[in-house]
Amino acid sequence: MSEEKKRWTPLRVALVVAPILFWIVMEARGATPANRALALLVMMAVWWVTETFPLHWTSLLPMAFIPFFPALVGKTRLENIQTVAWAYANPFICIFMGGMLIGVAMEEHNLHRRVALNIMKAIGSSPRRILLGFAVSTAFISMWISNTATAVMMVPIGLAVISQLEVREGRKLPLLGQSIMLSIAYAANIGGIGTLIGTPPNMQLRGYVEQTYAGTSVDFLRFMTVGFPVVVLLLPVMYGLLVWIARKEEIKTMESDVLAQEIAKLGRMSTSEKIVLGVFLFTSTMWILSDPLRGLLTRMPALKDLRGDQLDAFWALVAPVVLLCLRVLSPKGLKRMPWDVLILLGGSYALGRVVQGSKLSDEMVVLLKHAGGLHPLLIMGAVTVTTIILTAFSANAASAQLMMILITGSLDPAKSNPRGTVPYLYGAAISSSCDFMLPCGTPPNAIVFGTRYVSIRAMAATGFALDCVSAILVALWIWGAARHWIT
């Protein structure tokens, strides 16, 4: 056995044993669903971040432990098992799978190289220009369509650019690849903050405020005056952080005439390229038009309960089926799909179900119950920090809804003071989109993690810094300026 293995063995044993001991302590405190959920959360977080076991093995823990949660979300253990099992078939996982398979088809027919060369010709091929181009374009698109759809659309393009740069350099570019992927995930999250339709928590804010406080509205322009400056503040911070990460990876800048020559070598687009491009554009258009299309479909009695994520997942699954039928996606291409990442994503959503169903999420926000006597800025900081922590382990929409209910109940139980309460509701809605630390935090995080260019440690380290900055900036912006025109 090597010295390295001898040195690491005790640590790995400790990483296995410590979470199990924590579980035993939680059992000793009282076998409540919340205690068991906390033990499971700690165990999975430790094993994910340290990669003690393969990540997809750890992701199966919710299924292994769910029989021990008799009062989770259903009346019986069977209902609990069914609820958690369905988390592994979440619509967002289907969207991820469809998007990745479109990317595989692009690579099979060299369409990704054509796209990448044209992008580099338009924005330049230096790392700073590429990162800026992806950050700004992803954030802008995400302001108008779902964050998930934006990330799925941009990831194949990002992979194409990375692949082309690596071919040109003759070596792997792990830091630049990581930075490009993170720029897509983070910019998709940040861009969704900018408009009322950018992400579900924003629309939840509108519905909750207008139902709770008659006469108080959250119209498109009013929200944008609060949300868009947050995008403007966070994007440069994110960009600077990622440029700093990629700074050690020097690459040669390719001149525009060389790029034009490379594009010319590809010749005219083949029929297969046109088919893949057509399927990609059609699927993207369906995602962009998801809301109005769903509005039409829900008028049909059989589809009255259709959700937006289900419709997006439908188009994401149709795309690879069409590509397979037209023989532009080969069976060999299916093997290149990161299937283990699908299990990882399923484990993330299953953990979220456990955290919510066990009421652990309610206990995680108990610190606000006695916050009424604090300085308003401290209350706003508590709101943004608590929301970001909560959304790391549960869906953004669920976190935002829980926080809005808690804020109103804690700070304005009579529901008579919109001017003093609504700014904190904005803080909760906006900060629910600011989780950058874990793959399970938001769908865009999970999607870029599936590309294998981003390790969970790298995302945790980078995301933690951005989480902290986001919590501070959102609190300062809303309390210091935006609260004066919110109500």
Short mmCIF file of C-alpha atoms in Angstrom, two decimals, residues 2-392:
data_model
loop_
_atom_site.label_atom_id
_atom_site.label_comp_id
_atom_site.label_asym_id
_atom_site.label_seq_id
_atom_site.Cartn_x
_atom_site.Cartn_y
_atom_site.Cartn_z
CA SER A 2 1.36 3.44 -0.96
CA GLU A 3 2.11 6.17 1.58
CA GLU A 4 -0.69 8.27 0.09
CA LYS A 5 -3.23 5.52 0.62
CA LYS A 6 -2.02 4.94 4.20
CA ARG A 7 -2.32 8.65 4.90
CA TRP A 8 -5.81 8.92 3.47
CA THR A 9 -7.29 5.72 4.90
CA PRO A 10 -7.98 7.05 8.44
CA LEU A 11 -9.62 10.16 7.00
CA ARG A 12 -11.87 8.13 4.75
CA VAL A 13 -12.84 5.91 7.66
CA ALA A 14 -13.66 9.02 9.70
CA LEU A 15 -15.76 10.41 6.86
CA VAL A 16 -17.77 7.20 6.80
CA VAL A 17 -18.14 6.81 10.54
CA ALA A 18 -18.81 10.44 11.56
CA PRO A 19 -22.15 10.87 9.73
CA ILE A 20 -23.32 7.48 11.00
CA LEU A 21 -22.52 8.55 14.57
CA PHE A 22 -24.41 11.76 13.93
CA TRP A 23 -27.42 9.69 12.89
CA ILE A 24 -27.18 7.72 16.15
CA VAL A 25 -27.06 10.98 18.15
CA MET A 26 -30.15 12.26 16.35
CA GLU A 27 -31.93 9.00 17.18
CA ALA A 28 -30.95 9.41 20.83
CA ARG A 29 -32.38 12.93 20.90
CA GLY A 30 -35.71 11.62 19.70
CA ALA A 31 -36.73 9.62 16.67
CA THR A 32 -38.65 12.48 15.06
CA PRO A 33 -38.86 12.85 11.26
CA ALA A 34 -37.03 16.20 11.48
CA ASN A 35 -34.12 14.69 13.43
CA ARG A 36 -33.80 11.80 11.02
CA ALA A 37 -34.00 14.16 8.03
CA LEU A 38 -31.23 16.31 9.53
CA ALA A 39 -29.06 13.23 10.04
CA LEU A 40 -29.65 12.14 6.44
CA LEU A 41 -28.92 15.65 5.15
CA VAL A 42 -25.62 15.84 7.06
CA MET A 43 -24.59 12.36 5.93
CA MET A 44 -25.28 13.08 2.26
CA ALA A 45 -23.67 16.53 2.38
CA VAL A 46 -20.46 15.15 3.93
CA TRP A 47 -20.22 12.24 1.52
CA TRP A 48 -21.06 14.41 -1.50
CA VAL A 49 -18.61 17.22 -0.74
CA THR A 50 -15.75 14.88 0.23
CA GLU A 51 -16.62 12.29 -2.43
CA THR A 52 -16.17 9.52 0.14
CA PHE A 53 -18.19 7.24 -2.14
CA PRO A 54 -19.14 7.66 -5.81
CA LEU A 55 -21.64 10.51 -5.89
CA HIS A 56 -24.46 8.45 -7.38
CA TRP A 57 -24.09 5.86 -4.61
CA THR A 58 -24.64 8.55 -2.00
CA SER A 59 -27.62 9.80 -4.01
CA LEU A 60 -29.43 6.52 -3.38
CA LEU A 61 -29.46 7.03 0.41
CA PRO A 62 -32.97 8.58 0.48
CA MET A 63 -34.39 5.39 -1.00
CA ALA A 64 -32.44 3.28 1.50
CA PHE A 65 -33.54 5.31 4.54
CA ILE A 66 -37.10 6.25 3.61
CA PRO A 67 -38.63 3.21 5.41
CA PHE A 68 -37.41 4.84 8.66
CA PHE A 69 -39.65 7.89 8.10
CA PRO A 70 -43.13 6.65 9.02
CA ALA A 71 -44.63 10.16 9.16
CA LEU A 72 -42.95 11.89 6.28
CA VAL A 73 -45.42 12.89 3.57
CA GLY A 74 -47.95 10.07 3.60
CA LYS A 75 -49.93 8.03 6.06
CA THR A 76 -48.02 4.84 5.32
CA ARG A 77 -44.46 3.82 4.60
CA LEU A 78 -45.53 2.74 1.12
CA GLU A 79 -46.72 6.28 0.35
CA ASN A 80 -43.40 7.64 1.61
CA ILE A 81 -41.46 5.27 -0.63
CA GLN A 82 -43.59 6.18 -3.65
CA THR A 83 -43.14 9.91 -3.01
CA VAL A 84 -39.36 9.70 -2.76
CA ALA A 85 -39.10 7.25 -5.65
CA TRP A 86 -40.92 9.68 -7.94
CA ALA A 87 -38.28 12.30 -7.11
CA TYR A 88 -35.84 10.24 -9.21
CA ALA A 89 -38.16 10.80 -12.19
CA ASN A 90 -38.48 14.57 -11.66
CA PRO A 91 -39.40 16.49 -14.85
CA PHE A 92 -36.20 18.53 -14.53
CA ILE A 93 -34.20 15.31 -14.84
CA CYS A 94 -36.00 14.58 -18.11
CA ILE A 95 -35.20 18.11 -19.33
CA PHE A 96 -31.53 17.58 -18.46
CA MET A 97 -31.44 14.22 -20.24
CA GLY A 98 -33.05 15.60 -23.39
CA GLY A 99 -30.72 18.59 -23.53
CA MET A 100 -27.63 16.45 -23.07
CA LEU A 101 -28.71 14.05 -25.82
CA ILE A 102 -29.20 16.97 -28.22
CA GLY A 103 -25.63 17.95 -27.34
CA VAL A 104 -24.43 14.42 -28.11
CA ALA A 105 -26.10 14.58 -31.54
CA MET A 106 -24.39 17.93 -32.20
CA GLU A 107 -21.01 16.38 -31.44
CA GLU A 108 -21.65 13.33 -33.63
CA HIS A 109 -22.10 15.52 -36.71
CA ASN A 110 -19.57 18.25 -35.86
CA LEU A 111 -22.28 20.88 -35.53
CA HIS A 112 -20.84 21.84 -32.17
CA ARG A 113 -17.56 22.86 -33.84
CA ARG A 114 -19.36 25.04 -36.38
CA VAL A 115 -21.34 26.75 -33.62
CA ALA A 116 -18.27 27.23 -31.43
CA LEU A 117 -16.14 28.75 -34.20
CA ASN A 118 -18.87 31.23 -35.10
CA ILE A 119 -19.33 32.24 -31.47
CA MET A 120 -15.59 32.78 -31.00
CA LYS A 121 -15.51 34.82 -34.21
CA ALA A 122 -18.30 37.03 -32.87
CA ILE A 123 -17.05 37.62 -29.31
CA GLY A 124 -13.35 36.73 -29.46
CA SER A 125 -11.45 33.67 -28.29
CA SER A 126 -9.71 34.98 -25.18
CA PRO A 127 -10.92 33.44 -21.90
CA ARG A 128 -12.22 36.77 -20.58
CA ARG A 129 -14.24 37.49 -23.71
CA ILE A 130 -15.69 33.97 -23.83
CA LEU A 131 -16.72 34.07 -20.18
CA LEU A 132 -18.26 37.52 -20.61
CA GLY A 133 -20.14 36.39 -23.71
CA PHE A 134 -21.63 33.35 -21.98
CA ALA A 135 -22.47 35.25 -18.79
CA VAL A 136 -24.28 38.13 -20.50
CA SER A 137 -26.12 36.06 -23.12
CA THR A 138 -27.23 33.41 -20.61
CA ALA A 139 -28.44 36.00 -18.10
CA PHE A 140 -30.37 37.89 -20.79
CA ILE A 141 -32.13 34.77 -22.08
CA SER A 142 -32.92 33.65 -18.55
CA MET A 143 -34.76 36.91 -17.89
CA TRP A 144 -37.47 35.80 -20.34
CA ILE A 145 -37.62 31.99 -20.19
CA SER A 146 -37.08 29.44 -17.42
CA ASN A 147 -33.64 29.14 -15.85
CA THR A 148 -33.62 25.40 -16.54
CA ALA A 149 -34.44 25.74 -20.23
CA THR A 150 -31.81 28.47 -20.58
CA ALA A 151 -29.11 26.29 -19.03
CA VAL A 152 -30.06 23.29 -21.17
CA MET A 153 -29.90 25.46 -24.31
CA MET A 154 -26.53 27.02 -23.44
CA VAL A 155 -24.64 23.97 -22.12
CA PRO A 156 -24.19 22.23 -25.52
CA ILE A 157 -22.87 25.51 -26.94
CA GLY A 158 -20.49 25.89 -23.99
CA LEU A 159 -19.26 22.33 -24.39
CA ALA A 160 -18.68 22.98 -28.08
CA VAL A 161 -16.54 26.04 -27.34
CA ILE A 162 -14.51 24.17 -24.71
CA SER A 163 -14.00 21.23 -27.06
CA GLN A 164 -12.80 23.49 -29.85
CA LEU A 165 -10.37 25.31 -27.56
CA GLU A 166 -8.98 22.01 -26.25
CA VAL A 167 -8.46 20.71 -29.79
CA ARG A 168 -6.67 23.89 -30.74
CA GLU A 169 -4.46 23.86 -27.62
CA GLY A 170 -3.82 20.11 -27.77
CA ARG A 171 -4.53 19.71 -24.05
CA LYS A 172 -7.32 19.68 -21.49
CA LEU A 173 -8.48 23.03 -20.09
CA PRO A 174 -10.10 22.04 -16.79
CA LEU A 175 -10.13 25.49 -15.17
CA LEU A 176 -11.49 27.29 -18.22
CA GLY A 177 -14.01 24.52 -18.83
CA GLN A 178 -15.14 24.72 -15.21
CA SER A 179 -15.46 28.51 -15.41
CA ILE A 180 -17.50 28.42 -18.64
CA MET A 181 -19.89 25.84 -17.22
CA LEU A 182 -20.28 27.73 -13.94
CA SER A 183 -20.86 30.98 -15.85
CA ILE A 184 -23.83 29.31 -17.58
CA ALA A 185 -25.31 27.94 -14.35
CA TYR A 186 -24.79 31.05 -12.28
CA ALA A 187 -25.87 33.48 -15.00
CA ALA A 188 -29.05 31.44 -15.56
CA ASN A 189 -29.85 31.74 -11.84
CA ILE A 190 -28.97 35.43 -11.71
CA GLY A 191 -30.78 36.35 -14.94
CA GLY A 192 -34.03 34.87 -13.67
CA ILE A 193 -34.07 37.52 -10.93
CA GLY A 194 -34.37 40.34 -13.46
CA THR A 195 -38.01 40.08 -14.51
CA LEU A 196 -41.33 38.96 -13.07
CA ILE A 197 -41.49 36.02 -15.49
CA GLY A 198 -37.84 35.03 -15.10
CA THR A 199 -38.35 32.35 -12.44
CA PRO A 200 -41.33 30.89 -10.49
CA PRO A 201 -40.56 32.56 -7.10
CA ASN A 202 -41.01 35.98 -8.72
CA MET A 203 -44.54 35.13 -9.82
CA GLN A 204 -45.19 33.56 -6.42
CA LEU A 205 -44.26 36.88 -4.85
CA ARG A 206 -46.81 38.68 -6.99
CA GLY A 207 -49.60 36.25 -6.16
CA TYR A 208 -48.81 36.19 -2.44
CA VAL A 209 -48.54 39.98 -2.04
CA GLU A 210 -51.69 40.75 -4.01
CA GLN A 211 -53.70 38.13 -2.13
CA THR A 212 -52.37 39.10 1.29
CA TYR A 213 -52.42 42.89 0.97
CA ALA A 214 -55.38 44.23 -0.99
CA GLY A 215 -54.41 47.26 -3.05
CA THR A 216 -50.69 46.39 -3.10
CA SER A 217 -49.49 45.27 -6.53
CA VAL A 218 -46.32 43.72 -7.92
CA ASP A 219 -46.51 44.63 -11.60
CA PHE A 220 -43.87 43.86 -14.21
CA LEU A 221 -42.15 47.25 -14.16
CA ARG A 222 -42.19 47.59 -10.35
CA PHE A 223 -40.54 44.20 -9.92
CA MET A 224 -37.99 44.89 -12.65
CA THR A 225 -36.86 48.09 -10.90
CA VAL A 226 -35.97 45.88 -7.92
CA GLY A 227 -34.78 42.69 -9.61
CA PHE A 228 -32.85 43.98 -12.62
CA PRO A 229 -30.35 46.03 -10.55
CA VAL A 230 -29.61 42.84 -8.59
CA VAL A 231 -28.66 41.19 -11.90
CA VAL A 232 -26.45 44.17 -12.74
CA LEU A 233 -24.76 43.98 -9.33
CA LEU A 234 -24.24 40.21 -9.22
CA LEU A 235 -23.08 39.53 -12.79
CA PRO A 236 -19.78 41.50 -12.48
CA VAL A 237 -19.06 39.79 -9.15
CA MET A 238 -19.67 36.37 -10.69
CA TYR A 239 -17.65 37.25 -13.79
CA GLY A 240 -14.69 38.52 -11.75
CA LEU A 241 -14.69 35.42 -9.57
CA LEU A 242 -14.69 33.06 -12.57
CA VAL A 243 -12.00 35.07 -14.42
CA TRP A 244 -9.86 34.77 -11.30
CA ILE A 245 -10.36 30.98 -11.27
CA ALA A 246 -9.42 30.64 -14.96
CA ARG A 247 -6.51 33.08 -14.83
CA LYS A 248 -3.81 30.38 -14.64
CA GLU A 249 -4.91 28.73 -17.86
CA GLU A 250 -3.18 30.71 -20.60
CA ILE A 251 -4.43 30.02 -24.12
CA LYS A 252 -3.55 31.39 -27.52
CA THR A 253 -5.95 33.98 -28.90
CA MET A 254 -7.09 32.98 -32.37
CA GLU A 255 -7.39 35.86 -34.84
CA SER A 256 -10.63 36.39 -36.78
CA ASP A 257 -9.08 35.52 -40.15
CA VAL A 258 -7.86 32.18 -38.76
CA LEU A 259 -11.33 31.51 -37.39
CA ALA A 260 -12.83 32.33 -40.79
CA GLN A 261 -10.46 29.83 -42.41
CA GLU A 262 -11.45 27.13 -39.91
CA ILE A 263 -15.14 27.80 -40.59
CA ALA A 264 -14.50 27.60 -44.34
CA LYS A 265 -12.83 24.18 -43.90
CA LEU A 266 -16.09 22.79 -42.52
CA GLY A 267 -17.79 23.45 -45.84
CA ARG A 268 -21.54 23.64 -46.23
CA MET A 269 -23.83 22.23 -43.58
CA SER A 270 -24.70 18.59 -44.11
CA THR A 271 -28.27 17.30 -44.01
CA SER A 272 -27.60 15.68 -40.62
CA GLU A 273 -26.33 18.98 -39.21
CA LYS A 274 -29.42 20.77 -40.46
CA ILE A 275 -31.70 18.17 -38.84
CA VAL A 276 -29.94 18.44 -35.47
CA LEU A 277 -29.97 22.24 -35.66
CA GLY A 278 -33.65 22.20 -36.60
CA VAL A 279 -34.55 19.93 -33.66
CA PHE A 280 -32.51 22.11 -31.30
CA LEU A 281 -34.16 25.33 -32.51
CA PHE A 282 -37.64 23.77 -32.42
CA THR A 283 -37.13 22.49 -28.86
CA SER A 284 -35.74 25.84 -27.74
CA THR A 285 -38.72 27.63 -29.29
CA MET A 286 -41.14 25.34 -27.47
CA TRP A 287 -39.36 26.11 -24.20
CA ILE A 288 -39.52 29.84 -24.92
CA LEU A 289 -43.24 29.63 -25.70
CA SER A 290 -43.92 27.28 -22.79
CA ASP A 291 -46.15 29.63 -20.77
CA PRO A 292 -48.53 30.75 -23.54
CA LEU A 293 -48.67 27.21 -24.94
CA ARG A 294 -49.50 25.80 -21.52
CA GLY A 295 -52.23 28.43 -21.18
CA LEU A 296 -53.86 27.08 -24.32
CA LEU A 297 -53.45 23.41 -23.40
CA THR A 298 -54.86 23.80 -19.88
CA ARG A 299 -58.18 24.89 -21.38
CA MET A 300 -58.66 21.25 -22.28
CA PRO A 301 -60.24 19.36 -19.36
CA ALA A 302 -57.77 16.48 -19.66
CA LEU A 303 -54.80 18.86 -19.34
CA LYS A 304 -56.14 21.37 -16.84
CA ASP A 305 -53.45 20.47 -14.26
CA LEU A 306 -50.51 20.55 -16.72
CA ARG A 307 -47.45 22.23 -15.18
CA GLY A 308 -44.79 24.17 -17.05
CA ASP A 309 -41.99 21.81 -16.04
CA GLN A 310 -44.00 18.83 -17.31
CA LEU A 311 -44.51 20.50 -20.69
CA ASP A 312 -40.80 21.38 -20.93
CA ALA A 313 -39.93 17.77 -20.06
CA PHE A 314 -42.24 16.52 -22.81
CA TRP A 315 -40.41 18.52 -25.48
CA ALA A 316 -37.05 17.50 -24.00
CA LEU A 317 -37.99 13.82 -24.43
CA VAL A 318 -39.50 14.29 -27.89
CA ALA A 319 -36.24 15.76 -29.24
CA PRO A 320 -33.97 12.70 -28.75
CA VAL A 321 -36.74 10.35 -29.93
CA VAL A 322 -36.97 12.32 -33.20
CA LEU A 323 -33.17 12.33 -33.55
CA LEU A 324 -33.04 8.57 -33.02
CA CYS A 325 -35.85 7.93 -35.51
CA LEU A 326 -34.12 10.08 -38.13
CA ARG A 327 -30.84 8.26 -37.40
CA VAL A 328 -28.86 11.38 -36.58
CA LEU A 329 -28.40 10.21 -32.99
CA SER A 330 -26.79 6.77 -32.89
CA PRO A 331 -27.28 4.12 -30.18
CA LYS A 332 -23.57 4.53 -29.43
CA GLY A 333 -24.28 8.15 -28.58
CA LEU A 334 -26.63 7.02 -25.81
CA LYS A 335 -23.66 5.41 -24.05
CA ARG A 336 -22.00 8.81 -23.75
CA MET A 337 -24.91 10.12 -21.69
CA PRO A 338 -23.84 10.58 -18.02
CA TRP A 339 -26.50 8.26 -16.61
CA ASP A 340 -24.94 8.28 -13.14
CA VAL A 341 -25.56 12.03 -13.02
CA LEU A 342 -29.28 11.39 -13.45
CA ILE A 343 -29.17 9.34 -10.24
CA LEU A 344 -27.29 12.19 -8.54
CA LEU A 345 -29.97 14.68 -9.58
CA GLY A 346 -32.70 12.31 -8.44
CA GLY A 347 -30.99 11.99 -5.06
CA SER A 348 -30.91 15.78 -4.77
CA TYR A 349 -34.64 16.07 -5.37
CA ALA A 350 -35.36 13.10 -3.09
CA LEU A 351 -33.40 14.79 -0.29
CA GLY A 352 -35.47 17.92 -0.84
CA ARG A 353 -38.66 15.89 -0.47
CA VAL A 354 -37.39 14.44 2.81
CA VAL A 355 -36.38 17.87 4.17
CA GLN A 356 -39.76 19.36 3.33
CA GLY A 357 -41.93 16.41 4.24
CA SER A 358 -40.26 15.90 7.63
CA LYS A 359 -40.88 19.58 8.54
CA LEU A 360 -37.14 20.08 8.99
CA SER A 361 -37.43 23.06 6.66
CA ASP A 362 -39.83 24.69 9.14
CA GLU A 363 -37.28 24.29 11.94
CA MET A 364 -34.50 25.71 9.76
CA VAL A 365 -36.26 29.09 9.63
CA VAL A 366 -37.24 29.33 13.30
CA LEU A 367 -34.68 32.10 13.87
CA LEU A 368 -37.06 34.63 12.26
CA LYS A 369 -39.82 34.03 14.81
CA HIS A 370 -38.20 36.40 17.31
CA ALA A 371 -36.73 38.86 14.82
CA GLY A 372 -39.35 41.58 15.17
CA GLY A 373 -37.24 43.66 17.58
CA LEU A 374 -34.07 43.63 15.47
CA HIS A 375 -32.81 46.42 13.21
CA PRO A 376 -34.56 46.20 9.80
CA LEU A 377 -31.25 45.62 8.00
CA LEU A 378 -30.47 42.68 10.30
CA ILE A 379 -33.93 41.24 9.66
CA MET A 380 -33.37 41.57 5.90
CA GLY A 381 -30.00 39.87 6.25
CA ALA A 382 -31.60 37.05 8.25
CA VAL A 383 -34.21 36.65 5.49
CA THR A 384 -31.69 36.45 2.65
CA VAL A 385 -29.27 34.14 4.49
CA THR A 386 -31.99 31.80 5.73
CA THR A 387 -33.61 31.61 2.31
CA ILE A 388 -30.32 30.79 0.58
CA ILE A 389 -29.57 28.05 3.13
CA LEU A 390 -33.07 26.63 2.81
CA THR A 391 -33.09 26.62 -0.99
CA ALA A 392 -29.85 24.62 -1.03
#
